[in-house]
Amino acid sequence: MNPLDVSLRGGVASMPAGLARPDACEALRRCPGGHPSHGRPGGAGPRECRPPPTSRRGVRDDFRTNEEMFMRSVLFAKFAMAFACVLAALPSPGRAQDTADGALTVVRAAHLVDVRHRRVIDDVAVVIAGGEIRSIETGAGMPMGAEVIDLGEVTLLPGLIDVHTHLLHEYDREHGDDDANRILEIVEMRAADRALLGARNARDMLEAGFTTVRDLGNSGINNDVALRDAIDGGWVPGPRMFVSTRALSPVGGQFQELVEAAQPLVAREYVQVDGPEQARRAVRQAIHDGADWIKVIVNSDSLMLSPGEMEAIVDEAHRAGVQVAAHATHGDAAAMIAVQAGVDSIEHGYTISDDVLAVMARKHIALVPTDSPTAEHHRARIRRAVAAGIRIAIGSDAYYRADGLTRGQVAARIYPRYVAAGMSNMDVLRSATLLPGELLAPRHPIGTIEAGARADLIAVRGDPLEDIGALEDVAFVMKEGRTVVNRLTRP
């Protein structure tokens, strides 16, 4: 059996028993001593290097060349979306029939949150045609011949937008740390498997109320482009996707130390940059491959892109009309290099200082927090960012399996932590809809319910201005005028 095969149980990719342990990765790492789960330097003493346990599905050490890996990925990608159609056809509770693109539809509700003007409108009717909002009406008036969806005593909101997702990427804590999971995912999962995983997660995100996502890497070679195009083509259900293809990174990507034989694995997930000209070439390739955004890992462990490399990336992307998202963690250095180069968003930025925030405010650079619910320094950074007038667009960055929860349900649970950090409920709603919509800057407005915007609507039974947790139980979802989920009325 091919060691890269993966078993599929119930439509979800799962790791074969022989490789589903951190020990299976040990031979791919150097053993510098240190914490046994990370394999990093700095521990009490050297650790004995040992081969992984033998198994009838052991990892081969004759890794394919980059060209062979690329051709293999392309071959699997051709089949991936066809398989995903089977997944999409599985029944889902509460899914209503789609409305015709050209039909006039009216969605009525007791309340509507106008996130742009920070107000609530009562007794509202949203008039929709061709996937676009035509007008917002109040009272009993109704256009002649319209299909009416009367949702009753609920609150209408714009569809949620998650600007930091990894839909084709899933780790399991039972397999160890990020590095162990990263190796297992690349070695064991084919492009087709990752596409199927992405199709499942995309459907779950949409049904949880997320009508748009920005997917930032960790999806193999252009598999995110295939998923985006399949959703756009109606092959599979999912949110509107903005994708980045492989992230640009320092040498080694986000891997810790790898033995020489394993280093070709890096190119499966990252485009390694070494010098400004390589940086420009990497941006051009990503755009050619279909990237809507350029994702940059500015720093990974002790390695960091230079100011010259970041400036080349931003200049090349912006000349092509493409925006840049910069992963920046561990202090100020990486974030300052990124903001001075003129990126469009800082991802994570857990420990950035007021000096970096001041540059971000001056250059109108957004912060995309992906915060822990318990870290006080994350909350303090949110308070400082709000005080500095920084545009905040919230991302989930969810990629670990959560038993009993879909990817969409996990993502919908992130909002209370920002209320706990001091943001008002209205500000959290704006950071989950309007502000990320403006960051993504599509041709037609998203993240707002107003004339001319995409008809992306959700409804909740509670009042999210009183309890932001109401977003965890979305009862109605409409994307571009088509009803996806309706748990409130009969079709």
GROMACS .gro file of C-alpha atoms in nm:
model
  491
    1MET     CA    1   0.000   0.000   0.000
    2ASN     CA    2   0.126   0.347  -0.080
    3PRO     CA    3   0.253   0.512   0.244
    4LEU     CA    4   0.085   0.838   0.144
    5ASP     CA    5  -0.260   0.676   0.134
    6VAL     CA    6  -0.509   0.783   0.398
    7SER     CA    7  -0.823   0.612   0.514
    8LEU     CA    8  -1.159   0.794   0.490
    9ARG     CA    9  -1.419   0.716   0.754
   10GLY     CA   10  -1.752   0.885   0.712
   11GLY     CA   11  -1.614   1.141   0.467
   12VAL     CA   12  -1.352   1.270   0.713
   13ALA     CA   13  -0.983   1.208   0.663
   14SER     CA   14  -0.828   1.012   0.949
   15MET     CA   15  -0.470   0.909   1.017
   16PRO     CA   16  -0.367   0.542   0.982
   17ALA     CA   17  -0.278   0.385   1.312
   18GLY     CA   18   0.084   0.322   1.216
   19LEU     CA   19   0.159   0.691   1.172
   20ALA     CA   20  -0.088   0.862   1.402
   21ARG     CA   21   0.168   0.924   1.679
   22PRO     CA   22   0.429   1.193   1.740
   23ASP     CA   23   0.693   0.917   1.748
   24ALA     CA   24   0.641   0.861   1.377
   25CYS     CA   25   0.783   1.205   1.315
   26GLU     CA   26   1.096   1.176   1.524
   27ALA     CA   27   1.315   1.047   1.241
   28LEU     CA   28   1.227   1.355   1.037
   29ARG     CA   29   1.358   1.592   1.302
   30ARG     CA   30   1.701   1.659   1.441
   31CYS     CA   31   1.738   1.583   1.810
   32PRO     CA   32   1.899   1.888   1.966
   33GLY     CA   33   1.763   1.819   2.312
   34GLY     CA   34   1.495   2.015   2.488
   35HIS     CA   35   1.126   1.966   2.552
   36PRO     CA   36   1.032   1.615   2.434
   37SER     CA   37   0.717   1.734   2.258
   38HIS     CA   38   0.885   2.008   2.058
   39GLY     CA   39   1.232   1.885   1.975
   40ARG     CA   40   1.378   2.235   2.026
   41PRO     CA   41   1.712   2.334   2.172
   42GLY     CA   42   1.737   2.461   2.525
   43GLY     CA   43   1.638   2.159   2.733
   44ALA     CA   44   1.816   1.991   3.020
   45GLY     CA   45   2.027   1.769   2.800
   46PRO     CA   46   2.062   1.585   2.470
   47ARG     CA   47   1.791   1.344   2.371
   48GLU     CA   48   1.873   1.012   2.207
   49CYS     CA   49   1.775   1.004   1.838
   50ARG     CA   50   1.580   0.693   1.753
   51PRO     CA   51   1.397   0.575   1.444
   52PRO     CA   52   1.019   0.559   1.453
   53PRO     CA   53   0.854   0.229   1.544
   54THR     CA   54   0.836  -0.011   1.253
   55SER     CA   55   0.499  -0.056   1.090
   56ARG     CA   56   0.364  -0.208   0.776
   57ARG     CA   57   0.289   0.153   0.668
   58GLY     CA   58   0.619   0.309   0.773
   59VAL     CA   59   0.729   0.639   0.624
   60ARG     CA   60   0.970   0.600   0.335
   61ASP     CA   61   1.281   0.816   0.358
   62ASP     CA   62   1.319   0.855  -0.021
   63PHE     CA   63   1.106   1.166  -0.047
   64ARG     CA   64   1.000   1.270  -0.394
   65THR     CA   65   1.152   1.568  -0.569
   66ASN     CA   66   0.960   1.896  -0.569
   67GLU     CA   67   0.859   1.846  -0.933
   68GLU     CA   68   0.724   1.498  -0.868
   69MET     CA   69   0.534   1.618  -0.563
   70PHE     CA   70   0.383   1.904  -0.760
   71MET     CA   71   0.267   1.676  -1.043
   72ARG     CA   72   0.118   1.435  -0.790
   73SER     CA   73  -0.072   1.721  -0.624
   74VAL     CA   74  -0.206   1.841  -0.958
   75LEU     CA   75  -0.324   1.489  -1.045
   76PHE     CA   76  -0.505   1.444  -0.714
   77ALA     CA   77  -0.657   1.793  -0.734
   78LYS     CA   78  -0.829   1.700  -1.062
   79PHE     CA   79  -1.025   1.433  -0.875
   80ALA     CA   80  -1.071   1.620  -0.548
   81MET     CA   81  -1.369   1.836  -0.632
   82ALA     CA   82  -1.558   1.549  -0.795
   83PHE     CA   83  -1.525   1.357  -0.470
   84ALA     CA   84  -1.629   1.667  -0.280
   85CYS     CA   85  -1.958   1.673  -0.470
   86VAL     CA   86  -2.051   1.345  -0.300
   87LEU     CA   87  -1.982   1.504   0.036
   88ALA     CA   88  -2.188   1.809  -0.056
   89ALA     CA   89  -2.484   1.589  -0.146
   90LEU     CA   90  -2.510   1.450   0.206
   91PRO     CA   91  -2.831   1.567   0.377
   92SER     CA   92  -2.809   1.847   0.630
   93PRO     CA   93  -3.086   1.924   0.879
   94GLY     CA   94  -3.273   2.246   0.821
   95ARG     CA   95  -3.138   2.323   0.474
   96ALA     CA   96  -3.409   2.494   0.268
   97GLN     CA   97  -3.454   2.512  -0.106
   98ASP     CA   98  -3.259   2.777  -0.298
   99THR     CA   99  -3.451   3.066  -0.448
  100ALA     CA  100  -3.412   3.150  -0.817
  101ASP     CA  101  -3.143   3.405  -0.901
  102GLY     CA  102  -3.378   3.641  -1.083
  103ALA     CA  103  -3.674   3.619  -0.843
  104LEU     CA  104  -3.774   3.904  -0.615
  105THR     CA  105  -3.747   3.790  -0.254
  106VAL     CA  106  -3.839   3.971   0.068
  107VAL     CA  107  -3.697   3.864   0.405
  108ARG     CA  108  -3.902   3.999   0.696
  109ALA     CA  109  -3.789   4.008   1.059
  110ALA     CA  110  -3.870   4.185   1.383
  111HIS     CA  111  -3.526   4.347   1.409
  112LEU     CA  112  -3.221   4.424   1.192
  113VAL     CA  113  -2.879   4.536   1.314
  114ASP     CA  114  -2.745   4.813   1.089
  115VAL     CA  115  -2.375   4.769   1.163
  116ARG     CA  116  -2.266   5.061   0.949
  117HIS     CA  117  -2.478   5.317   1.136
  118ARG     CA  118  -2.469   5.139   1.475
  119ARG     CA  119  -2.846   5.113   1.509
  120VAL     CA  120  -3.132   4.863   1.519
  121ILE     CA  121  -3.423   4.886   1.274
  122ASP     CA  122  -3.753   4.724   1.377
  123ASP     CA  123  -4.025   4.562   1.166
  124VAL     CA  124  -3.799   4.533   0.864
  125ALA     CA  125  -3.820   4.387   0.515
  126VAL     CA  126  -3.507   4.328   0.308
  127VAL     CA  127  -3.585   4.330  -0.065
  128ILE     CA  128  -3.352   4.106  -0.270
  129ALA     CA  129  -3.308   4.036  -0.640
  130GLY     CA  130  -3.026   3.870  -0.833
  131GLY     CA  131  -2.826   3.797  -0.519
  132GLU     CA  132  -2.816   4.166  -0.423
  133ILE     CA  133  -3.004   4.376  -0.170
  134ARG     CA  134  -3.230   4.621  -0.353
  135SER     CA  135  -3.374   4.811  -0.055
  136ILE     CA  136  -3.454   4.804   0.315
  137GLU     CA  137  -3.821   4.871   0.392
  138THR     CA  138  -4.012   4.909   0.717
  139GLY     CA  139  -4.378   4.853   0.795
  140ALA     CA  140  -4.626   4.635   0.613
  141GLY     CA  141  -4.553   4.739   0.254
  142MET     CA  142  -4.452   4.455   0.021
  143PRO     CA  143  -4.347   4.451  -0.347
  144MET     CA  144  -4.600   4.281  -0.574
  145GLY     CA  145  -4.514   3.926  -0.677
  146ALA     CA  146  -4.231   3.882  -0.428
  147GLU     CA  147  -4.157   3.558  -0.247
  148VAL     CA  148  -4.182   3.640   0.124
  149ILE     CA  149  -3.972   3.469   0.390
  150ASP     CA  150  -4.120   3.583   0.721
  151LEU     CA  151  -3.877   3.490   0.996
  152GLY     CA  152  -4.080   3.639   1.280
  153GLU     CA  153  -3.934   3.749   1.613
  154VAL     CA  154  -3.565   3.726   1.524
  155THR     CA  155  -3.271   3.961   1.468
  156LEU     CA  156  -3.124   3.990   1.118
  157LEU     CA  157  -2.751   4.051   1.075
  158PRO     CA  158  -2.506   4.050   0.786
  159GLY     CA  159  -2.345   3.712   0.720
  160LEU     CA  160  -2.041   3.658   0.942
  161ILE     CA  161  -1.692   3.698   0.794
  162ASP     CA  162  -1.395   3.503   0.930
  163VAL     CA  163  -1.074   3.655   0.796
  164HIS     CA  164  -0.830   3.393   0.922
  165THR     CA  165  -0.929   3.035   0.839
  166HIS     CA  166  -0.753   2.713   0.741
  167LEU     CA  167  -1.034   2.506   0.592
  168LEU     CA  168  -0.810   2.242   0.431
  169HIS     CA  169  -0.610   2.189   0.745
  170GLU     CA  170  -0.689   1.988   1.059
  171TYR     CA  171  -0.469   1.876   1.346
  172ASP     CA  172  -0.539   1.637   1.631
  173ARG     CA  173  -0.389   1.696   1.976
  174GLU     CA  174  -0.353   1.321   2.023
  175HIS     CA  175  -0.084   1.327   1.754
  176GLY     CA  176   0.134   1.577   1.938
  177ASP     CA  177   0.236   1.936   1.880
  178ASP     CA  178   0.202   2.152   1.568
  179ASP     CA  179   0.526   2.021   1.417
  180ALA     CA  180   0.429   1.654   1.456
  181ASN     CA  181   0.084   1.719   1.307
  182ARG     CA  182   0.230   1.927   1.025
  183ILE     CA  183   0.455   1.641   0.913
  184LEU     CA  184   0.177   1.383   0.942
  185GLU     CA  185  -0.066   1.598   0.744
  186ILE     CA  186   0.176   1.651   0.456
  187VAL     CA  187   0.302   1.293   0.441
  188GLU     CA  188  -0.027   1.111   0.486
  189MET     CA  189  -0.291   1.330   0.319
  190ARG     CA  190  -0.327   1.351  -0.058
  191ALA     CA  191  -0.453   1.662  -0.235
  192ALA     CA  192  -0.788   1.489  -0.286
  193ASP     CA  193  -0.816   1.416   0.087
  194ARG     CA  194  -0.745   1.776   0.177
  195ALA     CA  195  -1.001   1.897  -0.076
  196LEU     CA  196  -1.261   1.669   0.082
  197LEU     CA  197  -1.170   1.797   0.426
  198GLY     CA  198  -1.199   2.153   0.295
  199ALA     CA  199  -1.539   2.082   0.140
  200ARG     CA  200  -1.669   1.948   0.471
  201ASN     CA  201  -1.535   2.245   0.666
  202ALA     CA  202  -1.663   2.493   0.408
  203ARG     CA  203  -2.014   2.353   0.432
  204ASP     CA  204  -2.001   2.358   0.812
  205MET     CA  205  -1.878   2.718   0.817
  206LEU     CA  206  -2.159   2.832   0.588
  207GLU     CA  207  -2.425   2.653   0.790
  208ALA     CA  208  -2.291   2.819   1.107
  209GLY     CA  209  -2.349   3.162   0.950
  210PHE     CA  210  -2.013   3.242   0.788
  211THR     CA  211  -2.088   3.360   0.435
  212THR     CA  212  -1.731   3.480   0.363
  213VAL     CA  213  -1.386   3.363   0.473
  214ARG     CA  214  -1.029   3.452   0.396
  215ASP     CA  215  -0.831   3.127   0.393
  216LEU     CA  216  -0.463   3.182   0.466
  217GLY     CA  217  -0.253   2.888   0.361
  218ASN     CA  218  -0.179   2.542   0.503
  219SER     CA  219  -0.379   2.390   0.220
  220GLY     CA  220  -0.108   2.222   0.012
  221ILE     CA  221  -0.028   2.330  -0.342
  222ASN     CA  222  -0.322   2.542  -0.465
  223ASN     CA  223  -0.591   2.318  -0.316
  224ASP     CA  224  -0.754   2.629  -0.165
  225VAL     CA  225  -0.788   2.774  -0.517
  226ALA     CA  226  -0.966   2.455  -0.630
  227LEU     CA  227  -1.205   2.472  -0.333
  228ARG     CA  228  -1.280   2.841  -0.390
  229ASP     CA  229  -1.353   2.779  -0.756
  230ALA     CA  230  -1.571   2.476  -0.678
  231ILE     CA  231  -1.780   2.684  -0.438
  232ASP     CA  232  -1.805   2.968  -0.690
  233GLY     CA  233  -1.910   2.718  -0.958
  234GLY     CA  234  -2.182   2.567  -0.740
  235TRP     CA  235  -2.014   2.226  -0.715
  236VAL     CA  236  -2.005   2.234  -0.334
  237PRO     CA  237  -2.170   2.458  -0.074
  238GLY     CA  238  -1.951   2.695   0.120
  239PRO     CA  239  -1.874   3.055   0.204
  240ARG     CA  240  -1.730   3.301  -0.044
  241MET     CA  241  -1.354   3.241  -0.024
  242PHE     CA  242  -1.054   3.469  -0.060
  243VAL     CA  243  -0.743   3.249  -0.077
  244SER     CA  244  -0.367   3.291  -0.060
  245THR     CA  245  -0.221   2.963  -0.196
  246ARG     CA  246   0.102   2.866  -0.016
  247ALA     CA  247   0.238   3.117   0.235
  248LEU     CA  248   0.569   3.290   0.163
  249SER     CA  249   0.815   3.230   0.444
  250PRO     CA  250   1.177   3.229   0.560
  251VAL     CA  251   1.374   2.916   0.476
  252GLY     CA  252   1.211   2.618   0.646
  253GLY     CA  253   0.858   2.756   0.657
  254GLN     CA  254   0.703   2.702   1.000
  255PHE     CA  255   0.877   2.370   1.053
  256GLN     CA  256   1.126   2.331   1.331
  257GLU     CA  257   1.450   2.157   1.239
  258LEU     CA  258   1.420   1.880   0.978
  259VAL     CA  259   1.677   1.628   0.864
  260GLU     CA  260   1.800   1.686   0.509
  261ALA     CA  261   1.594   1.404   0.356
  262ALA     CA  262   1.274   1.558   0.492
  263GLN     CA  263   1.337   1.917   0.385
  264PRO     CA  264   1.156   1.880   0.047
  265LEU     CA  265   0.836   1.854   0.253
  266VAL     CA  266   0.855   2.227   0.323
  267ALA     CA  267   0.767   2.312  -0.039
  268ARG     CA  268   0.435   2.128   0.001
  269GLU     CA  269   0.310   2.404   0.235
  270TYR     CA  270   0.538   2.708   0.193
  271VAL     CA  271   0.729   2.904  -0.070
  272GLN     CA  272   1.066   2.975   0.088
  273VAL     CA  273   1.209   3.321   0.026
  274ASP     CA  274   1.579   3.400   0.024
  275GLY     CA  275   1.637   3.749  -0.114
  276PRO     CA  276   1.422   4.023  -0.270
  277GLU     CA  277   1.422   3.876  -0.621
  278GLN     CA  278   1.301   3.539  -0.495
  279ALA     CA  279   1.035   3.728  -0.300
  280ARG     CA  280   0.908   3.903  -0.614
  281ARG     CA  281   0.908   3.578  -0.809
  282ALA     CA  282   0.711   3.405  -0.533
  283VAL     CA  283   0.445   3.677  -0.537
  284ARG     CA  284   0.411   3.656  -0.916
  285GLN     CA  285   0.376   3.278  -0.897
  286ALA     CA  286   0.110   3.297  -0.625
  287ILE     CA  287  -0.094   3.547  -0.826
  288HIS     CA  288  -0.056   3.334  -1.138
  289ASP     CA  289  -0.178   3.033  -0.937
  290GLY     CA  290  -0.494   3.219  -0.836
  291ALA     CA  291  -0.417   3.395  -0.506
  292ASP     CA  292  -0.656   3.670  -0.395
  293TRP     CA  293  -0.420   3.764  -0.111
  294ILE     CA  294  -0.052   3.707  -0.038
  295LYS     CA  295   0.013   3.545   0.300
  296VAL     CA  296   0.357   3.603   0.448
  297ILE     CA  297   0.511   3.428   0.748
  298VAL     CA  298   0.736   3.715   0.854
  299ASN     CA  299   0.901   3.521   1.135
  300SER     CA  300   0.932   3.158   1.231
  301ASP     CA  301   1.131   3.067   1.538
  302SER     CA  302   1.461   3.259   1.506
  303LEU     CA  303   1.436   3.321   1.130
  304MET     CA  304   1.281   3.641   0.996
  305LEU     CA  305   1.236   3.798   0.655
  306SER     CA  306   1.445   4.108   0.596
  307PRO     CA  307   1.301   4.457   0.539
  308GLY     CA  308   1.417   4.433   0.176
  309GLU     CA  309   1.235   4.103   0.124
  310MET     CA  310   0.913   4.236   0.281
  311GLU     CA  311   0.927   4.557   0.076
  312ALA     CA  312   0.969   4.353  -0.243
  313ILE     CA  313   0.670   4.132  -0.152
  314VAL     CA  314   0.441   4.425  -0.076
  315ASP     CA  315   0.551   4.626  -0.380
  316GLU     CA  316   0.502   4.335  -0.619
  317ALA     CA  317   0.164   4.242  -0.474
  318HIS     CA  318   0.029   4.595  -0.467
  319ARG     CA  319   0.141   4.659  -0.826
  320ALA     CA  320  -0.087   4.369  -0.921
  321GLY     CA  321  -0.373   4.498  -0.705
  322VAL     CA  322  -0.335   4.218  -0.449
  323GLN     CA  323  -0.324   4.274  -0.072
  324VAL     CA  324  -0.080   4.126   0.179
  325ALA     CA  325  -0.147   3.957   0.514
  326ALA     CA  326   0.152   3.928   0.748
  327HIS     CA  327   0.182   3.663   1.020
  328ALA     CA  328   0.382   3.838   1.293
  329THR     CA  329   0.438   3.700   1.644
  330HIS     CA  330   0.688   3.707   1.933
  331GLY     CA  331   0.758   4.070   2.001
  332ASP     CA  332   0.779   4.376   1.780
  333ALA     CA  333   1.053   4.307   1.525
  334ALA     CA  334   0.853   4.107   1.270
  335ALA     CA  335   0.545   4.326   1.300
  336MET     CA  336   0.747   4.647   1.258
  337ILE     CA  337   0.919   4.514   0.945
  338ALA     CA  338   0.576   4.424   0.804
  339VAL     CA  339   0.399   4.751   0.882
  340GLN     CA  340   0.686   4.965   0.761
  341ALA     CA  341   0.675   4.770   0.433
  342GLY     CA  342   0.304   4.859   0.407
  343VAL     CA  343   0.119   4.528   0.448
  344ASP     CA  344  -0.261   4.539   0.465
  345SER     CA  345  -0.318   4.330   0.778
  346ILE     CA  346  -0.119   4.199   1.072
  347GLU     CA  347  -0.223   3.848   1.173
  348HIS     CA  348  -0.208   3.756   1.542
  349GLY     CA  349   0.024   4.033   1.668
  350TYR     CA  350  -0.020   3.905   2.023
  351THR     CA  351   0.254   4.117   2.180
  352ILE     CA  352   0.284   4.421   1.951
  353SER     CA  353   0.369   4.749   2.120
  354ASP     CA  354   0.210   5.091   2.101
  355ASP     CA  355   0.490   5.193   1.860
  356VAL     CA  356   0.374   4.934   1.607
  357LEU     CA  357   0.009   5.024   1.665
  358ALA     CA  358   0.089   5.389   1.592
  359VAL     CA  359   0.237   5.297   1.252
  360MET     CA  360  -0.063   5.073   1.181
  361ALA     CA  361  -0.303   5.357   1.262
  362ARG     CA  362  -0.113   5.598   1.039
  363LYS     CA  363  -0.108   5.354   0.747
  364HIS     CA  364  -0.462   5.218   0.806
  365ILE     CA  365  -0.335   4.863   0.855
  366ALA     CA  366  -0.589   4.623   1.006
  367LEU     CA  367  -0.525   4.395   1.303
  368VAL     CA  368  -0.659   4.040   1.271
  369PRO     CA  369  -0.658   3.900   1.623
  370THR     CA  370  -0.690   3.525   1.673
  371ASP     CA  371  -0.687   3.542   2.049
  372SER     CA  372  -0.693   3.288   2.328
  373PRO     CA  373  -0.996   3.316   2.558
  374THR     CA  374  -0.774   3.319   2.868
  375ALA     CA  375  -0.458   3.519   2.786
  376GLU     CA  376  -0.466   3.856   2.962
  377HIS     CA  377  -0.191   4.002   2.742
  378HIS     CA  378  -0.412   3.930   2.438
  379ARG     CA  379  -0.699   4.123   2.598
  380ALA     CA  380  -0.466   4.410   2.693
  381ARG     CA  381  -0.345   4.431   2.333
  382ILE     CA  382  -0.708   4.454   2.212
  383ARG     CA  383  -0.773   4.743   2.451
  384ARG     CA  384  -0.462   4.925   2.330
  385ALA     CA  385  -0.555   4.864   1.965
  386VAL     CA  386  -0.907   5.001   2.019
  387ALA     CA  387  -0.764   5.309   2.192
  388ALA     CA  388  -0.526   5.362   1.898
  389GLY     CA  389  -0.815   5.354   1.650
  390ILE     CA  390  -0.700   5.035   1.476
  391ARG     CA  391  -0.950   4.858   1.249
  392ILE     CA  392  -1.005   4.513   1.401
  393ALA     CA  393  -1.122   4.226   1.179
  394ILE     CA  394  -1.168   3.905   1.378
  395GLY     CA  395  -1.036   3.567   1.264
  396SER     CA  396  -1.078   3.226   1.424
  397ASP     CA  397  -0.752   3.054   1.316
  398ALA     CA  398  -0.923   2.724   1.405
  399TYR     CA  399  -0.745   2.412   1.284
  400TYR     CA  400  -0.748   2.158   1.569
  401ARG     CA  401  -1.019   1.893   1.577
  402ALA     CA  402  -1.282   1.964   1.844
  403ASP     CA  403  -1.485   1.659   1.944
  404GLY     CA  404  -1.857   1.711   1.897
  405LEU     CA  405  -1.821   2.047   1.720
  406THR     CA  406  -1.801   2.137   1.352
  407ARG     CA  407  -1.543   2.386   1.228
  408GLY     CA  408  -1.819   2.644   1.198
  409GLN     CA  409  -1.937   2.590   1.555
  410VAL     CA  410  -1.582   2.633   1.681
  411ALA     CA  411  -1.542   2.957   1.485
  412ALA     CA  412  -1.875   3.095   1.615
  413ARG     CA  413  -1.752   3.063   1.974
  414ILE     CA  414  -1.473   3.319   1.942
  415TYR     CA  415  -1.673   3.639   1.990
  416PRO     CA  416  -1.730   3.647   2.370
  417ARG     CA  417  -1.354   3.671   2.428
  418TYR     CA  418  -1.349   4.013   2.258
  419VAL     CA  419  -1.637   4.138   2.472
  420ALA     CA  420  -1.433   4.017   2.770
  421ALA     CA  421  -1.142   4.225   2.635
  422GLY     CA  422  -1.354   4.541   2.658
  423MET     CA  423  -1.509   4.574   2.312
  424SER     CA  424  -1.880   4.659   2.303
  425ASN     CA  425  -2.118   4.406   2.149
  426MET     CA  426  -2.178   4.642   1.857
  427ASP     CA  427  -1.804   4.677   1.799
  428VAL     CA  428  -1.763   4.298   1.799
  429LEU     CA  429  -2.047   4.267   1.546
  430ARG     CA  430  -1.877   4.527   1.325
  431SER     CA  431  -1.545   4.339   1.357
  432ALA     CA  432  -1.723   4.019   1.252
  433THR     CA  433  -1.902   4.172   0.950
  434LEU     CA  434  -1.852   4.528   0.822
  435LEU     CA  435  -1.483   4.583   0.897
  436PRO     CA  436  -1.359   4.251   0.756
  437GLY     CA  437  -1.586   4.313   0.456
  438GLU     CA  438  -1.412   4.645   0.396
  439LEU     CA  439  -1.072   4.480   0.440
  440LEU     CA  440  -1.147   4.220   0.174
  441ALA     CA  441  -1.276   4.500  -0.052
  442PRO     CA  442  -1.471   4.294  -0.305
  443ARG     CA  443  -1.634   4.454  -0.608
  444HIS     CA  444  -1.971   4.453  -0.431
  445PRO     CA  445  -2.003   4.536  -0.059
  446ILE     CA  446  -2.025   4.251   0.191
  447GLY     CA  447  -2.065   4.249   0.567
  448THR     CA  448  -2.352   4.500   0.569
  449ILE     CA  449  -2.726   4.498   0.502
  450GLU     CA  450  -2.787   4.792   0.271
  451ALA     CA  451  -2.888   4.862  -0.088
  452GLY     CA  452  -2.624   4.740  -0.333
  453ALA     CA  453  -2.463   4.491  -0.094
  454ARG     CA  454  -2.447   4.117  -0.147
  455ALA     CA  455  -2.756   3.950  -0.001
  456ASP     CA  456  -2.570   3.765   0.276
  457LEU     CA  457  -2.798   3.745   0.581
  458ILE     CA  458  -2.819   3.549   0.903
  459ALA     CA  459  -3.086   3.547   1.174
  460VAL     CA  460  -3.058   3.465   1.544
  461ARG     CA  461  -3.337   3.418   1.795
  462GLY     CA  462  -3.172   3.624   2.067
  463ASP     CA  463  -3.037   3.978   2.080
  464PRO     CA  464  -2.663   3.982   2.006
  465LEU     CA  465  -2.639   4.339   2.137
  466GLU     CA  466  -2.729   4.198   2.479
  467ASP     CA  467  -2.568   3.855   2.447
  468ILE     CA  468  -2.298   3.808   2.185
  469GLY     CA  469  -2.333   3.433   2.242
  470ALA     CA  470  -2.648   3.448   2.028
  471LEU     CA  471  -2.413   3.414   1.729
  472GLU     CA  472  -2.344   3.056   1.835
  473ASP     CA  473  -2.697   2.949   1.738
  474VAL     CA  474  -2.771   3.087   1.391
  475ALA     CA  475  -3.119   2.980   1.277
  476PHE     CA  476  -3.125   3.121   0.922
  477VAL     CA  477  -2.851   3.165   0.663
  478MET     CA  478  -2.880   3.325   0.321
  479LYS     CA  479  -2.586   3.368   0.084
  480GLU     CA  480  -2.626   3.586  -0.226
  481GLY     CA  481  -3.005   3.565  -0.203
  482ARG     CA  482  -3.019   3.186  -0.172
  483THR     CA  483  -3.146   3.027   0.147
  484VAL     CA  484  -2.892   2.783   0.286
  485VAL     CA  485  -3.034   2.712   0.632
  486ASN     CA  486  -3.384   2.784   0.760
  487ARG     CA  487  -3.474   2.647   1.101
  488LEU     CA  488  -3.747   2.906   1.149
  489THR     CA  489  -4.007   2.854   0.875
  490ARG     CA  490  -4.123   2.576   0.648
  491PRO     CA  491  -3.999   2.596   0.285
   0.00000   0.00000   0.00000
